[in-house]
Amino acid sequence: MLLRKKNYGYLLMLFSFILWNCASPQEQQTQQLTTGMWRAELNLQNQQLPFNFDIMHTPDSGYQAYLINGEERLLLDEISVAGDSVFIPMNFFDTQIRAKIQGEKLEGYWTKNYAEDYTIPFTARHGDAFRFAKTSQEEAGNFDGKWAVYFADGPPDSLVSIGIFNQKNEELSGTFLTTTGDYRYLDGNATGNQMWLSAFDGEHAYLFSATLQEDGTLQGDFWSGQSYHTTWVAHRDESAELPDASQLTFIKKGYDQLDFTFPNLEGEPVSLQADKYQDKVVIVQIFGTWCPNCMDETKFLSNWYNKNQDQKVEIIGLAYERKDDFDYASQRVKKMIDKLDVQYDFLIAGVSDKEKAAETLPMLNQVLSFPTTIFIDKNGKVRRIHTGFSGPGTGVYYEEFVSDFNTLMDELLKEKPNS
């Protein structure tokens, strides 16, 4: 059955390639991509995941687009059109949309280039700015507020997420917070007793639905990517809290500090014990370029570092990438650096597997999340390890993180090294 499935995927892609490349000379003339707002759908496990994007064109920059998720705008600036086809690389993620231009419509696929047989059908129509179609004339129920959320595949009877939903009439936005990070900007609507939220950032495709029950609870479904699905339930709880993110990962007994040597982007070995990092506060970021939460954290750290790099501080990003291939990994990181204009250091540390990542840093009890952030004082002592990242889509939780981060860094930078 697996072989048949893979062959089917291969034949489907081959057939699409033939369709795109066997057009007449007249059809091969480069078509124009209509600018303005588009509404797209990914056919996700027989569910339609909607998202929006805005296409622009200038003689100097060519085609560009913004992926839209709530308040977020993600720039896509490598769009190319050839004949009747458009190719849209997803920022620095190793994914792309390839579609045929059919006037005011696009039809094609979203593909993860690094994953075998990962192709999801994509369609889009120009001029539609809505997210989810209204399916009922009933007045929308009340989904606004803070919810304690339990996913069916989580530990029994344990809180694994907090839902933060912001509702204005039928418009709905929000996110889910978990111990390993947040689901970033979710956008959707409420109709009657139903709610729908979605997000597509080029790497992750999330679709949530829920039904408001008579007792005020929610029962819902969550689809992610090509195959993941689970159910969830929730109840209102303004006091719901997650475990302390600074208590989940720690230095094991028998170790007194962090130590590692990994290659930089040119393949040269770099140690945490190098002179460059001595007598300085060092932030070690465990991340991957495939990780949208890591993207949010990298933007934050990069902005902070650019303002404070004249102080005795360094940041080292340890990249754990999708392939165990140095050239592939270094190219992904270099592209991210270029896109986000990051000035701090990066090393290639391993692959995007939490258990294997933990093996590269044996002094840690675990690597629970990408990202994980380690704060080291001027004497080389680990002062805090923060699991996950609550990004700007979490509102007040992001503000609290920024405040705590600045307080800790002010404290560490004021301290003097023992000499």
CSV table of C-alpha atoms in Angstrom, one decimal:
chain,number,residue,atom,x,y,z
A,1,MET,CA,0.0,0.0,0.0
A,2,LEU,CA,2.8,2.4,0.9
A,3,LEU,CA,4.5,1.7,-2.5
A,4,ARG,CA,1.3,2.4,-4.4
A,5,LYS,CA,0.8,5.7,-2.4
A,6,LYS,CA,4.4,6.9,-3.3
A,7,ASN,CA,4.0,5.9,-6.9
A,8,TYR,CA,0.7,7.7,-7.1
A,9,GLY,CA,2.3,10.9,-5.7
A,10,TYR,CA,5.1,10.6,-8.2
A,11,LEU,CA,2.8,10.1,-11.1
A,12,LEU,CA,0.6,13.0,-10.0
A,13,MET,CA,3.6,15.3,-9.9
A,14,LEU,CA,4.9,14.0,-13.3
A,15,PHE,CA,1.5,14.5,-14.9
A,16,SER,CA,1.4,18.1,-13.5
A,17,PHE,CA,4.9,18.7,-14.9
A,18,ILE,CA,3.8,17.5,-18.3
A,19,LEU,CA,0.7,19.8,-18.2
A,20,TRP,CA,2.9,22.8,-17.3
A,21,ASN,CA,5.6,22.1,-20.0
A,22,CYS,CA,3.7,20.8,-23.0
A,23,ALA,CA,1.8,24.0,-23.9
A,24,SER,CA,1.8,25.4,-27.3
A,25,PRO,CA,4.3,28.2,-28.2
A,26,GLN,CA,1.5,30.8,-27.8
A,27,GLU,CA,0.7,29.4,-24.3
A,28,GLN,CA,4.4,29.4,-23.4
A,29,GLN,CA,4.4,33.2,-23.5
A,30,THR,CA,4.8,34.5,-20.0
A,31,GLN,CA,1.5,35.3,-18.5
A,32,GLN,CA,0.8,38.2,-16.1
A,33,LEU,CA,0.0,37.4,-12.5
A,34,THR,CA,-2.8,39.6,-11.3
A,35,THR,CA,-1.9,41.9,-8.4
A,36,GLY,CA,-4.0,42.5,-5.4
A,37,MET,CA,-5.6,40.2,-2.8
A,38,TRP,CA,-6.0,36.5,-3.3
A,39,ARG,CA,-7.8,33.8,-1.3
A,40,ALA,CA,-6.1,30.4,-1.4
A,41,GLU,CA,-7.0,26.9,-0.2
A,42,LEU,CA,-4.9,23.9,0.6
A,43,ASN,CA,-6.6,20.5,0.3
A,44,LEU,CA,-5.5,19.2,3.7
A,45,GLN,CA,-6.7,15.7,4.5
A,46,ASN,CA,-10.0,16.3,2.6
A,47,GLN,CA,-10.4,19.6,4.5
A,48,GLN,CA,-10.0,23.1,2.9
A,49,LEU,CA,-7.5,25.3,4.7
A,50,PRO,CA,-7.9,28.9,3.6
A,51,PHE,CA,-5.3,31.6,3.7
A,52,ASN,CA,-4.8,35.0,2.0
A,53,PHE,CA,-2.0,36.7,0.2
A,54,ASP,CA,-1.5,40.0,-1.4
A,55,ILE,CA,0.5,40.2,-4.7
A,56,MET,CA,2.4,43.3,-5.8
A,57,HIS,CA,4.6,44.1,-8.9
A,58,THR,CA,7.1,46.8,-9.6
A,59,PRO,CA,9.5,47.0,-12.6
A,60,ASP,CA,12.5,47.0,-10.2
A,61,SER,CA,11.5,44.2,-7.8
A,62,GLY,CA,9.2,42.1,-10.0
A,63,TYR,CA,6.5,40.1,-8.3
A,64,GLN,CA,6.3,40.0,-4.5
A,65,ALA,CA,3.6,38.9,-2.1
A,66,TYR,CA,2.7,39.0,1.5
A,67,LEU,CA,1.3,35.9,3.3
A,68,ILE,CA,-1.4,37.2,5.6
A,69,ASN,CA,-2.3,35.6,9.0
A,70,GLY,CA,-4.2,38.0,11.2
A,71,GLU,CA,-1.9,40.9,11.9
A,72,GLU,CA,1.1,39.2,10.4
A,73,ARG,CA,2.6,39.9,6.9
A,74,LEU,CA,5.3,37.5,5.7
A,75,LEU,CA,7.2,38.8,2.7
A,76,LEU,CA,7.7,36.4,-0.3
A,77,ASP,CA,10.2,38.1,-2.6
A,78,GLU,CA,11.5,35.4,-4.9
A,79,ILE,CA,8.4,34.9,-7.1
A,80,SER,CA,9.0,34.0,-10.7
A,81,VAL,CA,6.7,33.5,-13.6
A,82,ALA,CA,7.6,31.4,-16.6
A,83,GLY,CA,5.1,30.7,-19.4
A,84,ASP,CA,1.8,30.0,-17.7
A,85,SER,CA,3.4,28.9,-14.4
A,86,VAL,CA,4.2,30.7,-11.2
A,87,PHE,CA,6.8,29.6,-8.7
A,88,ILE,CA,6.6,30.9,-5.1
A,89,PRO,CA,9.4,30.0,-2.7
A,90,MET,CA,8.3,30.3,0.9
A,91,ASN,CA,10.7,32.8,2.3
A,92,PHE,CA,13.7,30.9,3.7
A,93,PHE,CA,11.7,27.8,4.4
A,94,ASP,CA,12.6,24.9,2.1
A,95,THR,CA,9.1,24.8,0.6
A,96,GLN,CA,7.3,26.3,-2.4
A,97,ILE,CA,4.1,26.8,-4.2
A,98,ARG,CA,4.0,25.9,-7.9
A,99,ALA,CA,0.9,26.7,-9.8
A,100,LYS,CA,-0.6,27.2,-13.2
A,101,ILE,CA,-2.0,30.7,-14.0
A,102,GLN,CA,-5.5,30.5,-15.3
A,103,GLY,CA,-6.5,34.1,-15.5
A,104,GLU,CA,-7.9,35.0,-12.1
A,105,LYS,CA,-7.3,31.6,-10.7
A,106,LEU,CA,-4.2,29.5,-9.7
A,107,GLU,CA,-4.0,25.8,-9.5
A,108,GLY,CA,-1.1,23.7,-8.4
A,109,TYR,CA,0.7,22.3,-5.3
A,110,TRP,CA,2.4,23.3,-2.1
A,111,THR,CA,5.5,21.1,-1.7
A,112,LYS,CA,8.1,20.6,1.1
A,113,ASN,CA,11.3,20.1,-0.9
A,114,TYR,CA,13.1,18.3,2.0
A,115,ALA,CA,10.4,15.7,2.6
A,116,GLU,CA,9.7,12.7,0.5
A,117,ASP,CA,6.3,12.7,-1.3
A,118,TYR,CA,5.1,15.8,0.5
A,119,THR,CA,2.7,17.6,-2.0
A,120,ILE,CA,-0.6,19.2,-1.1
A,121,PRO,CA,-3.0,20.5,-3.7
A,122,PHE,CA,-3.3,24.3,-3.8
A,123,THR,CA,-5.9,26.6,-5.5
A,124,ALA,CA,-6.4,30.4,-5.3
A,125,ARG,CA,-8.8,33.0,-6.6
A,126,HIS,CA,-8.1,36.6,-7.1
A,127,GLY,CA,-10.2,39.3,-5.5
A,128,ASP,CA,-11.5,37.4,-2.5
A,129,ALA,CA,-10.4,38.8,0.8
A,130,PHE,CA,-12.4,36.7,3.2
A,131,ARG,CA,-10.9,33.8,5.1
A,132,PHE,CA,-13.7,31.3,5.8
A,133,ALA,CA,-17.1,31.4,4.0
A,134,LYS,CA,-20.1,32.2,6.2
A,135,THR,CA,-22.1,29.0,6.5
A,136,SER,CA,-25.0,30.1,8.7
A,137,GLN,CA,-27.1,33.2,9.3
A,138,GLU,CA,-27.2,32.5,13.0
A,139,GLU,CA,-25.7,35.0,15.4
A,140,ALA,CA,-22.1,33.9,16.3
A,141,GLY,CA,-21.7,32.3,19.7
A,142,ASN,CA,-19.2,33.7,22.2
A,143,PHE,CA,-15.7,32.2,21.8
A,144,ASP,CA,-13.8,35.2,23.2
A,145,GLY,CA,-11.4,34.8,26.1
A,146,LYS,CA,-9.0,32.4,27.7
A,147,TRP,CA,-9.5,28.6,27.5
A,148,ALA,CA,-7.9,25.6,29.1
A,149,VAL,CA,-7.3,23.2,26.2
A,150,TYR,CA,-6.8,19.5,26.3
A,151,PHE,CA,-5.6,17.6,23.1
A,152,ALA,CA,-6.6,14.0,22.7
A,153,ASP,CA,-3.0,12.9,22.0
A,154,GLY,CA,-1.6,14.7,25.1
A,155,PRO,CA,-0.9,13.2,28.5
A,156,PRO,CA,-4.1,12.1,30.3
A,157,ASP,CA,-5.8,14.7,32.4
A,158,SER,CA,-3.1,17.3,31.9
A,159,LEU,CA,-3.3,20.8,30.6
A,160,VAL,CA,-1.2,20.9,27.4
A,161,SER,CA,-2.3,24.2,25.9
A,162,ILE,CA,-4.0,27.5,26.5
A,163,GLY,CA,-6.3,29.0,23.9
A,164,ILE,CA,-6.4,32.8,23.5
A,165,PHE,CA,-9.3,33.9,21.3
A,166,ASN,CA,-10.2,37.4,20.3
A,167,GLN,CA,-13.6,37.9,18.8
A,168,LYS,CA,-15.2,40.9,17.2
A,169,ASN,CA,-18.7,40.1,16.0
A,170,GLU,CA,-18.0,37.2,13.6
A,171,GLU,CA,-14.3,37.8,13.2
A,172,LEU,CA,-12.1,35.6,15.2
A,173,SER,CA,-8.3,35.5,15.8
A,174,GLY,CA,-6.0,34.1,18.4
A,175,THR,CA,-3.5,31.4,19.1
A,176,PHE,CA,-2.7,28.3,21.3
A,177,LEU,CA,0.1,28.4,23.8
A,178,THR,CA,1.9,25.1,24.7
A,179,THR,CA,5.0,24.2,26.7
A,180,THR,CA,7.0,24.1,23.5
A,181,GLY,CA,5.8,27.3,21.9
A,182,ASP,CA,2.7,28.9,20.4
A,183,TYR,CA,0.7,28.3,17.2
A,184,ARG,CA,1.5,31.9,16.1
A,185,TYR,CA,-1.2,34.0,14.3
A,186,LEU,CA,-4.4,32.2,13.7
A,187,ASP,CA,-7.2,33.9,11.8
A,188,GLY,CA,-10.8,32.9,11.1
A,189,ASN,CA,-14.4,33.5,12.1
A,190,ALA,CA,-17.3,32.3,14.1
A,191,THR,CA,-20.7,31.4,12.7
A,192,GLY,CA,-23.5,30.2,15.0
A,193,ASN,CA,-22.0,27.7,17.4
A,194,GLN,CA,-19.0,26.9,15.1
A,195,MET,CA,-15.5,28.5,15.0
A,196,TRP,CA,-12.8,28.1,12.4
A,197,LEU,CA,-9.2,29.2,12.6
A,198,SER,CA,-6.3,28.7,10.2
A,199,ALA,CA,-2.7,29.7,9.6
A,200,PHE,CA,-0.2,29.1,6.7
A,201,ASP,CA,3.3,30.5,7.1
A,202,GLY,CA,4.9,28.6,4.3
A,203,GLU,CA,6.2,25.8,6.6
A,204,HIS,CA,3.3,24.9,8.7
A,205,ALA,CA,-0.4,24.6,7.7
A,206,TYR,CA,-2.8,24.6,10.7
A,207,LEU,CA,-6.6,24.2,10.6
A,208,PHE,CA,-8.7,24.3,13.8
A,209,SER,CA,-12.5,23.9,14.2
A,210,ALA,CA,-14.7,23.7,17.3
A,211,THR,CA,-18.3,23.5,18.3
A,212,LEU,CA,-19.7,25.4,21.3
A,213,GLN,CA,-21.6,23.0,23.5
A,214,GLU,CA,-24.7,23.7,25.6
A,215,ASP,CA,-22.5,23.5,28.8
A,216,GLY,CA,-20.2,26.2,27.4
A,217,THR,CA,-17.3,23.9,26.6
A,218,LEU,CA,-15.7,23.5,23.2
A,219,GLN,CA,-15.2,20.3,21.2
A,220,GLY,CA,-12.9,20.6,18.2
A,221,ASP,CA,-10.6,19.1,15.6
A,222,PHE,CA,-7.0,20.1,14.7
A,223,TRP,CA,-5.5,19.2,11.3
A,224,SER,CA,-1.8,19.9,10.6
A,225,GLY,CA,0.0,19.3,7.3
A,226,GLN,CA,-0.3,16.2,5.3
A,227,SER,CA,-1.4,13.7,7.9
A,228,TYR,CA,-1.6,14.9,11.5
A,229,HIS,CA,-5.1,15.1,13.1
A,230,THR,CA,-6.3,15.1,16.7
A,231,THR,CA,-9.3,16.3,18.6
A,232,TRP,CA,-9.4,18.7,21.5
A,233,VAL,CA,-11.8,20.0,24.2
A,234,ALA,CA,-11.6,23.2,26.1
A,235,HIS,CA,-13.3,25.2,28.9
A,236,ARG,CA,-13.1,28.8,29.9
A,237,ASP,CA,-10.4,29.4,32.6
A,238,GLU,CA,-8.9,32.9,33.1
A,239,SER,CA,-6.5,31.4,35.6
A,240,ALA,CA,-5.1,28.7,33.3
A,241,GLU,CA,-1.3,28.6,33.3
A,242,LEU,CA,1.4,26.5,31.7
A,243,PRO,CA,4.4,25.1,33.5
A,244,ASP,CA,7.3,27.5,34.1
A,245,ALA,CA,9.3,27.6,30.9
A,246,SER,CA,12.5,28.1,32.8
A,247,GLN,CA,12.1,24.8,34.8
A,248,LEU,CA,11.6,22.3,32.0
A,249,THR,CA,15.2,22.0,30.7
A,250,PHE,CA,18.2,22.1,33.0
A,251,ILE,CA,21.9,21.1,33.4
A,252,LYS,CA,22.2,17.5,34.7
A,253,LYS,CA,24.0,16.6,37.9
A,254,GLY,CA,27.7,16.1,37.2
A,255,TYR,CA,28.0,19.0,34.8
A,256,ASP,CA,28.6,22.6,35.9
A,257,GLN,CA,28.4,24.4,32.5
A,258,LEU,CA,27.6,24.1,28.9
A,259,ASP,CA,30.3,23.0,26.5
A,260,PHE,CA,30.3,22.2,22.8
A,261,THR,CA,32.3,22.4,19.5
A,262,PHE,CA,30.4,22.6,16.2
A,263,PRO,CA,31.3,23.7,12.7
A,264,ASN,CA,30.5,27.2,11.6
A,265,LEU,CA,28.9,27.9,8.2
A,266,GLU,CA,32.3,27.5,6.5
A,267,GLY,CA,32.9,24.2,8.2
A,268,GLU,CA,35.5,25.4,10.7
A,269,PRO,CA,35.1,24.1,14.3
A,270,VAL,CA,34.1,26.6,16.9
A,271,SER,CA,34.0,26.0,20.6
A,272,LEU,CA,32.0,27.8,23.3
A,273,GLN,CA,35.3,28.0,25.1
A,274,ALA,CA,36.8,30.2,22.3
A,275,ASP,CA,38.3,33.5,23.4
A,276,LYS,CA,35.5,35.4,21.7
A,277,TYR,CA,33.0,34.2,24.2
A,278,GLN,CA,35.1,34.5,27.4
A,279,ASP,CA,34.1,37.0,30.1
A,280,LYS,CA,30.9,37.7,28.2
A,281,VAL,CA,27.2,37.0,28.6
A,282,VAL,CA,26.4,34.4,26.0
A,283,ILE,CA,22.9,33.4,24.7
A,284,VAL,CA,22.8,30.0,23.1
A,285,GLN,CA,19.8,29.5,20.8
A,286,ILE,CA,18.8,25.9,19.9
A,287,PHE,CA,16.8,26.4,16.7
A,288,GLY,CA,16.1,25.4,13.1
A,289,THR,CA,15.4,27.4,10.0
A,290,TRP,CA,12.3,25.2,9.4
A,291,CYS,CA,10.8,26.3,12.7
A,292,PRO,CA,8.4,29.3,12.5
A,293,ASN,CA,8.6,29.8,16.3
A,294,CYS,CA,12.4,29.9,15.9
A,295,MET,CA,11.9,32.6,13.2
A,296,ASP,CA,9.9,34.7,15.6
A,297,GLU,CA,12.6,34.3,18.3
A,298,THR,CA,15.4,35.0,15.8
A,299,LYS,CA,13.8,38.3,14.8
A,300,PHE,CA,13.5,39.3,18.4
A,301,LEU,CA,17.1,38.2,19.3
A,302,SER,CA,18.5,39.8,16.1
A,303,ASN,CA,16.8,43.2,16.9
A,304,TRP,CA,18.0,43.1,20.5
A,305,TYR,CA,21.6,42.1,19.5
A,306,ASN,CA,21.9,44.9,16.9
A,307,LYS,CA,21.1,47.4,19.7
A,308,ASN,CA,23.3,45.8,22.4
A,309,GLN,CA,26.3,44.1,20.6
A,310,ASP,CA,28.6,46.8,21.8
A,311,GLN,CA,28.2,45.4,25.3
A,312,LYS,CA,29.9,42.3,26.5
A,313,VAL,CA,27.4,39.9,24.9
A,314,GLU,CA,27.3,37.3,22.2
A,315,ILE,CA,24.6,35.1,20.7
A,316,ILE,CA,25.3,31.7,19.2
A,317,GLY,CA,22.6,30.0,17.1
A,318,LEU,CA,22.9,26.2,17.1
A,319,ALA,CA,21.1,25.0,13.9
A,320,TYR,CA,19.4,21.6,13.8
A,321,GLU,CA,18.3,21.2,10.2
A,322,ARG,CA,16.0,18.8,8.3
A,323,LYS,CA,18.8,16.9,6.6
A,324,ASP,CA,22.0,15.4,8.0
A,325,ASP,CA,24.0,17.2,5.3
A,326,PHE,CA,26.4,20.0,6.1
A,327,ASP,CA,26.1,21.8,2.8
A,328,TYR,CA,22.3,21.7,2.9
A,329,ALA,CA,22.2,22.9,6.5
A,330,SER,CA,24.7,25.7,6.0
A,331,GLN,CA,22.9,27.0,2.9
A,332,ARG,CA,19.5,27.1,4.7
A,333,VAL,CA,21.1,29.1,7.6
A,334,LYS,CA,22.8,31.4,5.2
A,335,LYS,CA,19.6,32.1,3.4
A,336,MET,CA,17.9,32.9,6.8
A,337,ILE,CA,20.7,35.2,7.8
A,338,ASP,CA,20.3,37.1,4.5
A,339,LYS,CA,16.5,37.3,4.7
A,340,LEU,CA,16.4,38.5,8.3
A,341,ASP,CA,19.8,40.4,8.3
A,342,VAL,CA,21.0,38.5,11.4
A,343,GLN,CA,24.4,39.6,12.8
A,344,TYR,CA,25.2,37.0,15.4
A,345,ASP,CA,27.0,33.7,15.1
A,346,PHE,CA,25.6,30.4,13.8
A,347,LEU,CA,26.9,26.8,14.0
A,348,ILE,CA,25.6,23.6,12.4
A,349,ALA,CA,24.8,21.3,15.3
A,350,GLY,CA,22.8,18.4,14.0
A,351,VAL,CA,19.4,17.3,12.7
A,352,SER,CA,15.9,18.4,13.7
A,353,ASP,CA,15.2,15.6,16.1
A,354,LYS,CA,14.8,16.4,19.8
A,355,GLU,CA,16.4,13.2,21.1
A,356,LYS,CA,19.4,13.5,18.7
A,357,ALA,CA,19.7,17.2,19.5
A,358,ALA,CA,19.9,16.2,23.2
A,359,GLU,CA,22.7,13.8,22.4
A,360,THR,CA,24.8,16.6,21.0
A,361,LEU,CA,24.4,18.5,24.3
A,362,PRO,CA,24.7,15.6,26.9
A,363,MET,CA,24.8,18.1,29.8
A,364,LEU,CA,21.1,18.9,29.3
A,365,ASN,CA,18.4,16.7,30.7
A,366,GLN,CA,16.5,17.0,27.5
A,367,VAL,CA,15.8,19.2,24.4
A,368,LEU,CA,12.0,19.6,24.7
A,369,SER,CA,11.5,22.3,22.1
A,370,PHE,CA,12.8,24.2,19.1
A,371,PRO,CA,13.6,26.9,20.1
A,372,THR,CA,15.3,26.5,23.5
A,373,THR,CA,17.3,29.4,24.8
A,374,ILE,CA,20.3,29.1,27.2
A,375,PHE,CA,21.5,32.2,29.2
A,376,ILE,CA,25.2,32.0,30.3
A,377,ASP,CA,26.8,34.5,32.6
A,378,LYS,CA,30.3,36.0,32.2
A,379,ASN,CA,31.8,33.2,34.3
A,380,GLY,CA,30.4,30.5,32.1
A,381,LYS,CA,27.6,29.5,34.4
A,382,VAL,CA,24.2,28.7,33.0
A,383,ARG,CA,21.7,31.0,34.7
A,384,ARG,CA,18.5,30.1,32.9
A,385,ILE,CA,17.2,27.8,30.2
A,386,HIS,CA,14.0,28.9,28.5
A,387,THR,CA,12.0,26.2,26.7
A,388,GLY,CA,9.9,27.4,23.7
A,389,PHE,CA,9.0,30.9,22.7
A,390,SER,CA,5.8,32.9,23.1
A,391,GLY,CA,5.9,35.1,20.0
A,392,PRO,CA,4.2,38.3,19.1
A,393,GLY,CA,1.0,36.5,18.2
A,394,THR,CA,0.5,35.7,21.9
A,395,GLY,CA,0.0,39.4,22.9
A,396,VAL,CA,0.5,39.9,26.6
A,397,TYR,CA,2.5,36.6,26.9
A,398,TYR,CA,5.0,38.0,24.4
A,399,GLU,CA,5.2,41.3,26.3
A,400,GLU,CA,5.9,39.4,29.5
A,401,PHE,CA,8.6,37.4,27.8
A,402,VAL,CA,10.3,40.6,26.5
A,403,SER,CA,10.1,42.2,30.0
A,404,ASP,CA,11.6,39.1,31.7
A,405,PHE,CA,14.3,38.8,29.0
A,406,ASN,CA,15.4,42.5,29.4
A,407,THR,CA,15.4,42.2,33.2
A,408,LEU,CA,17.6,39.1,33.1
A,409,MET,CA,20.0,40.5,30.5
A,410,ASP,CA,20.3,43.8,32.4
A,411,GLU,CA,21.3,41.8,35.5
A,412,LEU,CA,23.8,39.6,33.7
A,413,LEU,CA,25.4,42.5,31.8
A,414,LYS,CA,25.9,44.5,35.0
A,415,GLU,CA,27.8,41.6,36.7
A,416,LYS,CA,31.6,41.4,36.5
A,417,PRO,CA,33.5,38.2,35.7
A,418,ASN,CA,35.6,36.5,38.3
A,419,SER,CA,39.2,37.0,37.4
